[in-house]
Short mmCIF file of C-alpha atoms and ligand atoms in Angstrom, two decimals:
data_model
loop_
_atom_site.label_atom_id
_atom_site.label_comp_id
_atom_site.label_asym_id
_atom_site.label_seq_id
_atom_site.Cartn_x
_atom_site.Cartn_y
_atom_site.Cartn_z
CA UNK A 1 0.00 0.00 0.00
CA UNK A 2 1.59 3.31 -1.03
CA UNK A 3 1.71 6.07 1.57
CA UNK A 4 0.26 9.10 -0.18
CA UNK A 5 -0.34 12.44 1.53
CA UNK A 6 -1.61 15.68 0.06
CA UNK A 7 0.59 18.59 1.09
CA UNK A 8 -0.11 22.31 0.74
CA UNK A 9 2.63 24.93 0.46
CA UNK A 10 0.93 28.04 1.88
CA UNK A 11 2.99 30.87 0.44
CA UNK A 12 2.52 34.33 1.93
CA UNK A 13 2.91 37.69 0.25
CA UNK A 14 4.32 40.65 2.18
CA UNK A 15 3.35 41.30 5.81
CA UNK A 16 3.60 44.99 6.65
CA UNK A 17 4.98 46.21 9.99
CA UNK A 18 1.51 47.61 10.82
CA UNK A 19 -0.33 44.33 10.21
CA UNK A 20 -1.65 42.84 13.45
CA UNK A 21 -1.23 39.20 14.42
CA UNK A 22 -4.97 38.60 14.08
CA UNK A 23 -4.99 40.11 10.57
CA UNK A 24 -2.15 37.77 9.60
CA UNK A 25 -3.85 34.79 11.24
CA UNK A 26 -6.92 35.49 9.10
CA UNK A 27 -4.66 35.21 6.00
CA UNK A 28 -3.27 31.93 7.31
CA UNK A 29 -6.78 30.62 7.92
CA UNK A 30 -7.87 31.61 4.39
CA UNK A 31 -5.03 29.50 3.02
CA UNK A 32 -6.06 26.70 5.40
CA UNK A 33 -9.59 26.77 3.98
CA UNK A 34 -8.17 26.57 0.45
CA UNK A 35 -5.99 23.66 1.56
CA UNK A 36 -9.06 21.92 2.98
CA UNK A 37 -10.84 22.26 -0.36
CA UNK A 38 -7.75 20.85 -2.06
CA UNK A 39 -7.83 17.84 0.29
CA UNK A 40 -4.58 18.65 2.10
CA UNK A 41 -3.62 16.75 5.26
CA UNK A 42 -0.66 19.07 5.91
CA UNK A 43 -0.10 22.79 5.32
CA UNK A 44 3.40 24.32 5.36
CA UNK A 45 3.65 28.01 6.27
CA UNK A 46 6.77 30.18 5.78
CA UNK A 47 9.50 31.22 8.22
CA UNK A 48 8.44 34.07 10.55
CA UNK A 49 4.91 33.73 9.17
CA UNK A 50 3.23 35.94 11.78
CA UNK A 51 5.05 39.21 11.25
CA UNK A 52 7.02 41.33 8.88
CA UNK A 53 10.69 40.31 8.52
CA UNK A 54 11.80 42.60 11.36
CA UNK A 55 15.55 41.74 11.24
CA UNK A 56 15.71 44.18 8.31
CA UNK A 57 15.69 47.01 10.88
CA UNK A 58 18.35 47.79 13.50
CA UNK A 59 17.39 48.54 17.09
CA UNK A 60 19.98 49.61 19.67
CA UNK A 61 18.26 47.47 22.27
CA UNK A 62 18.13 43.81 21.20
CA UNK A 63 14.73 43.69 22.91
CA UNK A 64 13.52 46.45 20.64
CA UNK A 65 11.74 43.95 18.39
CA UNK A 66 10.30 41.79 21.19
CA UNK A 67 6.76 42.77 20.18
CA UNK A 68 7.35 40.65 17.08
CA UNK A 69 8.08 37.59 19.24
CA UNK A 70 5.70 34.96 20.64
CA UNK A 71 6.03 33.93 24.29
CA UNK A 72 3.65 31.00 23.86
CA UNK A 73 2.58 28.80 20.95
CA UNK A 74 -0.33 28.60 20.56
CA UNK A 75 -0.93 31.99 22.11
CA UNK A 76 -3.90 34.34 22.30
CA UNK A 77 -3.50 35.44 18.66
CA UNK A 78 -2.68 32.03 17.19
CA UNK A 79 -5.12 29.72 18.98
CA UNK A 80 -7.73 30.51 16.31
CA UNK A 81 -5.44 28.92 13.71
CA UNK A 82 -4.76 25.87 15.87
CA UNK A 83 -8.48 25.40 16.58
CA UNK A 84 -9.47 25.86 12.93
CA UNK A 85 -6.84 23.36 11.74
CA UNK A 86 -7.81 20.75 14.34
CA UNK A 87 -11.49 21.11 13.44
CA UNK A 88 -10.63 20.55 9.79
CA UNK A 89 -8.32 17.64 10.64
CA UNK A 90 -5.35 19.36 8.95
CA UNK A 91 -1.84 19.50 10.38
CA UNK A 92 0.62 22.31 9.72
CA UNK A 93 4.09 23.74 10.26
CA UNK A 94 4.40 27.40 11.29
CA UNK A 95 7.47 29.60 11.53
CA UNK A 96 7.62 32.36 14.15
CA UNK A 97 9.96 34.33 16.43
CA UNK A 98 10.17 32.62 19.83
CA UNK A 99 11.02 34.43 23.10
CA UNK A 100 11.48 31.87 25.85
CA UNK A 101 10.61 32.44 29.54
CA UNK A 102 14.35 32.62 30.33
CA UNK A 103 14.98 35.24 27.67
CA UNK A 104 16.33 33.27 24.70
CA UNK A 105 15.29 34.34 21.20
CA UNK A 106 15.01 31.73 18.44
CA UNK A 107 13.78 31.55 14.83
CA UNK A 108 11.39 28.69 15.49
CA UNK A 109 9.04 26.36 13.63
CA UNK A 110 6.41 24.11 15.18
CA UNK A 111 4.91 20.99 13.60
CA UNK A 112 1.28 20.22 14.51
CA UNK A 113 -0.48 16.96 13.64
CA UNK A 114 -4.00 16.64 12.22
CA UNK A 115 -5.49 16.17 15.67
CA UNK A 116 -3.93 19.42 16.92
CA UNK A 117 -1.10 17.69 18.82
CA UNK A 118 2.21 19.59 18.91
CA UNK A 119 4.65 17.09 17.38
CA UNK A 120 7.88 19.10 17.26
CA UNK A 121 9.55 22.44 17.84
CA UNK A 122 12.60 23.20 15.67
CA UNK A 123 14.96 26.17 16.14
CA UNK A 124 16.95 27.42 13.15
CA UNK A 125 20.53 26.14 13.11
CA UNK A 126 22.21 28.36 10.49
CA UNK A 127 21.69 32.05 11.36
CA UNK A 128 22.71 34.26 8.40
CA UNK A 129 23.35 37.97 8.12
CA UNK A 130 25.15 40.12 10.66
CA UNK A 131 25.11 41.27 14.30
CA UNK A 132 25.47 45.04 14.16
CA UNK A 133 24.12 47.91 12.09
CA UNK A 134 25.81 48.12 8.69
CA UNK A 135 24.62 51.43 7.21
CA UNK A 136 26.24 50.66 3.83
CA UNK A 137 23.50 48.15 3.16
CA UNK A 138 20.19 49.21 1.52
CA UNK A 139 18.51 47.14 4.24
CA UNK A 140 19.78 45.14 7.22
CA UNK A 141 19.73 41.38 7.72
CA UNK A 142 20.22 41.29 11.49
CA UNK A 143 19.12 37.73 12.27
CA UNK A 144 22.42 37.23 14.13
CA UNK A 145 21.45 40.14 16.40
CA UNK A 146 17.95 38.94 17.22
CA UNK A 147 18.21 35.12 17.10
CA UNK A 148 20.42 32.60 18.83
CA UNK A 149 21.30 29.47 16.84
CA UNK A 150 19.57 26.25 17.78
CA UNK A 151 21.14 24.32 20.69
CA UNK A 152 19.37 21.17 19.46
CA UNK A 153 20.38 20.55 15.82
CA UNK A 154 18.22 18.68 13.32
CA UNK A 155 15.55 16.11 14.20
CA UNK A 156 12.94 13.97 12.48
CA UNK A 157 9.55 12.88 13.78
CA UNK A 158 6.92 10.28 12.85
CA UNK A 159 3.97 12.25 11.43
CA UNK A 160 1.51 12.26 8.51
CA UNK A 161 2.26 8.60 7.81
CA UNK A 162 5.99 9.14 7.31
CA UNK A 163 9.16 10.57 8.83
CA UNK A 164 9.09 14.39 8.80
CA UNK A 165 11.97 16.84 9.32
CA UNK A 166 12.13 20.62 9.71
CA UNK A 167 14.61 23.25 8.54
CA UNK A 168 14.46 27.03 8.09
CA UNK A 169 15.55 29.30 5.27
CA UNK A 170 19.36 29.57 5.35
CA UNK A 171 19.51 25.99 6.63
CA UNK A 172 18.44 24.90 3.11
CA UNK A 173 21.70 26.22 1.62
CA UNK A 174 23.88 23.85 3.65
CA UNK A 175 24.18 20.21 2.47
CA UNK A 176 24.66 19.07 6.07
CA UNK A 177 21.07 20.11 6.82
CA UNK A 178 19.60 17.45 4.53
CA UNK A 179 22.20 14.80 5.32
CA UNK A 180 21.72 15.14 9.09
CA UNK A 181 18.03 14.31 8.52
CA UNK A 182 18.76 11.84 5.70
CA UNK A 183 20.85 9.80 8.12
CA UNK A 184 17.80 9.76 10.42
CA UNK A 185 15.58 8.39 7.63
CA UNK A 186 13.67 11.55 6.77
CA UNK A 187 11.06 11.29 3.99
CA UNK A 188 9.61 14.82 3.98
CA UNK A 189 11.49 18.01 4.91
CA UNK A 190 9.48 21.19 5.51
CA UNK A 191 11.32 24.51 4.98
CA UNK A 192 9.90 28.01 5.37
CA UNK A 193 11.96 30.92 4.01
CA UNK A 194 12.17 34.72 3.81
CA UNK A 195 14.79 35.38 1.13
CA UNK A 196 15.61 38.92 0.01
CA UNK A 197 16.52 38.81 -3.67
CA UNK A 198 19.25 41.44 -3.23
CA UNK A 199 22.33 39.97 -1.48
CA UNK A 200 24.35 43.03 -0.47
CA UNK A 201 27.72 41.29 0.09
CA UNK A 202 27.69 40.06 -3.53
CA UNK A 203 24.95 41.56 -5.76
CA UNK A 204 26.01 39.27 -8.63
CA UNK A 205 24.04 36.58 -6.79
CA UNK A 206 20.75 38.52 -7.05
CA UNK A 207 20.00 37.22 -10.56
CA UNK A 208 20.64 33.68 -9.34
CA UNK A 209 18.35 33.81 -6.30
CA UNK A 210 15.70 31.58 -7.86
CA UNK A 211 18.27 29.19 -9.36
CA UNK A 212 20.10 28.83 -6.02
CA UNK A 213 16.80 28.25 -4.24
CA UNK A 214 15.85 25.40 -6.59
CA UNK A 215 19.43 24.08 -6.75
CA UNK A 216 19.87 23.56 -3.02
CA UNK A 217 16.43 22.09 -2.34
CA UNK A 218 16.51 19.80 -5.38
CA UNK A 219 20.01 18.62 -4.50
CA UNK A 220 19.09 18.05 -0.88
CA UNK A 221 15.99 16.09 -1.88
CA UNK A 222 17.80 13.92 -4.44
CA UNK A 223 20.98 13.24 -2.45
CA UNK A 224 18.96 12.08 0.55
CA UNK A 225 15.96 10.50 -1.17
CA UNK A 226 13.43 12.79 0.51
CA UNK A 227 10.58 15.06 -0.42
CA UNK A 228 11.23 18.76 0.25
CA UNK A 229 8.59 21.48 0.57
CA UNK A 230 10.00 25.03 0.46
CA UNK A 231 7.53 27.84 1.30
CA UNK A 232 8.22 31.56 0.89
CA UNK A 233 7.07 34.79 2.30
CA UNK A 234 7.64 36.65 -0.99
CA UNK A 235 6.92 39.88 -2.81
CA UNK A 236 7.89 43.44 -1.93
CA UNK A 237 7.71 43.69 1.89
CA UNK A 238 8.46 47.14 3.34
CA UNK A 239 10.49 48.03 0.25
CA UNK A 240 12.47 44.80 0.03
CA UNK A 241 11.82 42.32 -2.79
CA UNK A 242 11.75 38.75 -1.49
CA UNK A 243 11.90 35.56 -3.52
CA UNK A 244 8.67 33.58 -3.86
CA UNK A 245 8.79 30.34 -5.95
CA UNK A 246 7.44 28.09 -3.18
CA UNK A 247 7.98 24.52 -4.37
CA UNK A 248 7.16 20.90 -3.72
CA UNK A 249 10.16 18.77 -4.71
CA UNK A 250 10.32 14.99 -5.17
CA UNK A 251 13.13 12.65 -4.05
CA UNK A 252 14.19 12.69 -7.73
CA UNK A 253 14.98 16.38 -7.32
CA UNK A 254 12.16 17.32 -9.70
CA UNK A 255 9.95 20.28 -8.83
CA UNK A 256 6.44 18.79 -8.97
CA UNK A 257 4.57 22.02 -8.09
CA UNK A 258 5.60 25.67 -7.79
CA UNK A 259 3.92 28.96 -6.94
CA UNK A 260 3.19 31.17 -9.94
CA UNK A 261 2.84 34.48 -8.10
CA UNK A 262 4.54 36.20 -5.17
CA UNK A 263 1.50 36.73 -2.93
CA UNK A 264 -0.67 34.53 -0.74
CA UNK A 265 -0.95 31.34 -2.79
CA UNK A 266 -1.62 27.69 -2.01
CA UNK A 267 0.38 25.16 -4.00
CA UNK A 268 -0.63 21.55 -3.38
CA UNK A 269 0.42 18.10 -4.52
CA UNK A 270 -0.40 14.53 -3.57
CA UNK A 271 2.97 12.97 -2.82
CA UNK A 272 3.91 9.30 -2.44
CA UNK A 273 6.24 8.86 0.52
CA UNK A 274 7.20 5.42 -0.78
CA UNK A 275 8.94 7.17 -3.72
CA UNK A 276 11.78 7.89 -1.27
CA UNK A 277 12.73 4.19 -1.39
CA UNK A 278 13.39 4.41 -5.14
CA UNK A 279 16.46 6.43 -4.12
CA UNK A 280 17.33 5.37 -0.58
CA UNK A 281 17.35 1.68 -1.53
CA UNK A 282 19.32 2.21 -4.76
CA UNK A 283 21.74 4.99 -5.68
CA UNK A 284 21.68 6.47 -2.13
CA UNK A 285 21.72 3.26 -0.15
CA UNK A 286 23.85 4.83 2.60
CA UNK A 287 24.66 1.50 4.26
CA UNK A 288 26.05 0.02 1.04
CA UNK A 289 27.66 2.93 -0.79
CA UNK A 290 28.43 5.74 1.64
CA UNK A 291 31.98 6.00 3.08
CA UNK A 292 31.73 7.88 6.39
CA UNK A 293 35.16 6.65 7.47
CA UNK A 294 36.62 8.66 4.53
CA UNK A 295 34.83 11.91 5.44
CA UNK A 296 35.54 14.56 8.02
CA UNK A 297 39.23 13.60 8.10
CA UNK A 298 40.31 17.05 6.92
CA UNK A 299 39.34 20.12 8.90
CA UNK A 300 38.16 23.30 7.23
CA UNK A 301 41.04 24.18 4.92
CA UNK A 302 39.20 27.12 3.39
CA UNK A 303 41.38 30.23 3.45
CA UNK A 304 44.50 28.25 4.30
CA UNK A 305 47.30 28.45 1.69
CA UNK A 306 47.31 25.10 -0.19
CA UNK A 307 50.34 22.96 0.59
CA UNK A 308 51.92 20.41 -1.72
CA UNK A 309 49.82 17.73 -0.14
CA UNK A 310 47.47 17.59 2.76
CA UNK A 311 48.73 15.10 5.32
CA UNK A 312 45.87 12.69 5.99
CA UNK A 313 45.64 11.14 9.43
CA UNK A 314 46.14 7.40 9.01
N1 ING B 401 17.29 34.48 4.45
C1 ING B 401 18.23 34.30 3.44
C2 ING B 401 18.40 32.85 2.97
O1 ING B 401 19.31 32.13 3.33
C3 ING B 401 20.41 34.83 2.51
C4 ING B 401 19.54 34.93 3.73
C5 ING B 401 19.94 35.25 1.27
C6 ING B 401 21.66 34.26 2.63
C7 ING B 401 20.75 35.12 0.13
C8 ING B 401 22.48 34.13 1.52
C9 ING B 401 22.02 34.55 0.27
O2 ING B 401 17.56 32.49 2.14
C10 ING B 401 17.13 33.84 5.64
N2 ING B 401 16.10 34.26 6.41
O3 ING B 401 17.88 32.94 6.00
#
C-alpha cells in the first residue's frame, strides 16, 4: 500500500509592519480553507509567518523587536489557527519568532499533527546575516542580532504517515542540513523561508536567487531521497523584494509544483512517501555505498594556503 499524503505549500505575500497578528492569522486561515478544499492533510507556512521580517531594521536594544516575538505557541492570537486546523483535521508547520521564559530568542518552527497535537519544535541552526548595524547596506539582515542558533540541531519525527523533518531558510543552503536528517531516515522536509533577492555582500548573486533556491532544495531532496517542501514569504515587503517560488520537490529532485505568483498562494500536490525508497534503496543506499570513514578527516582548509599535499591522518 503506497503512503500518499496531500501537502499544501501556503505561500505568503508581504506582511507589513503595521499588520496585526490577528490580521495575519486570518490570512493563514484563508489558506487553510483553500488547503481543505484541495484535500490537504498538511499545510506548510513560511518562516516568521506571523510578522514582517523585522531583522531588516536595526534597534539599539536587542529587545527592541520583542513585540514581534511569541512567548507562547499557541498563544492568544494564534489559537484561532490551531483550533481551525484541528477542526478541519489538517496539520501544519508554522514559523515564528520565539522568546522563551528565560529570555532566549530563536527563529522557530512548530509541527502540529492533524489532531492538533504539537509534534515538534525546531529552532533554526544556520543564522545568516550580521550582528550590528551596517549602514552601507540598503537594508539590514540582522538575524544574528535577534536570534540565537539552535542548541538542538536537526531532528525527524513520525507524522503524517511518514518521517518528517524541519529546517528554516538559510539551513536549506547547507548540504549538512539534509544529510543530518537523511541519516535519520527523513522522507519529507518542511522549509519556510524569507529570502531577500538582493544579497548586499555580492549583488552578482541577485539574478541567481531563484536558481540557487531550486538548486539547493533539489540537490538536498535527491541526495537524501526525501521530499522537500519550500515555502516563501515573498513579494515586496516594506520596500524589500523577497523571492517567492514556493515549491514541492520529489526525491528525484524534480519540482512537482511551484507557486506562480509572489503573494498569498496555495500550491498543493499529492505525494507518495514510498517514492523515497526508489532512491534510498538504490543509488543512495547509505549502508552500502556511503563511506563515512573517509569523510571529516580534513578540517576546514578554506582560506589556508594550499600545501603540496594535505597530510591525511592514518
Ligand atoms: N534568508 C536568506 C536565505 O538564506 C540569505 C539569507 C539570502 C543568505 C541570500 C544568503 C544569500 O535564504 C534567511 N532568512 O535565512
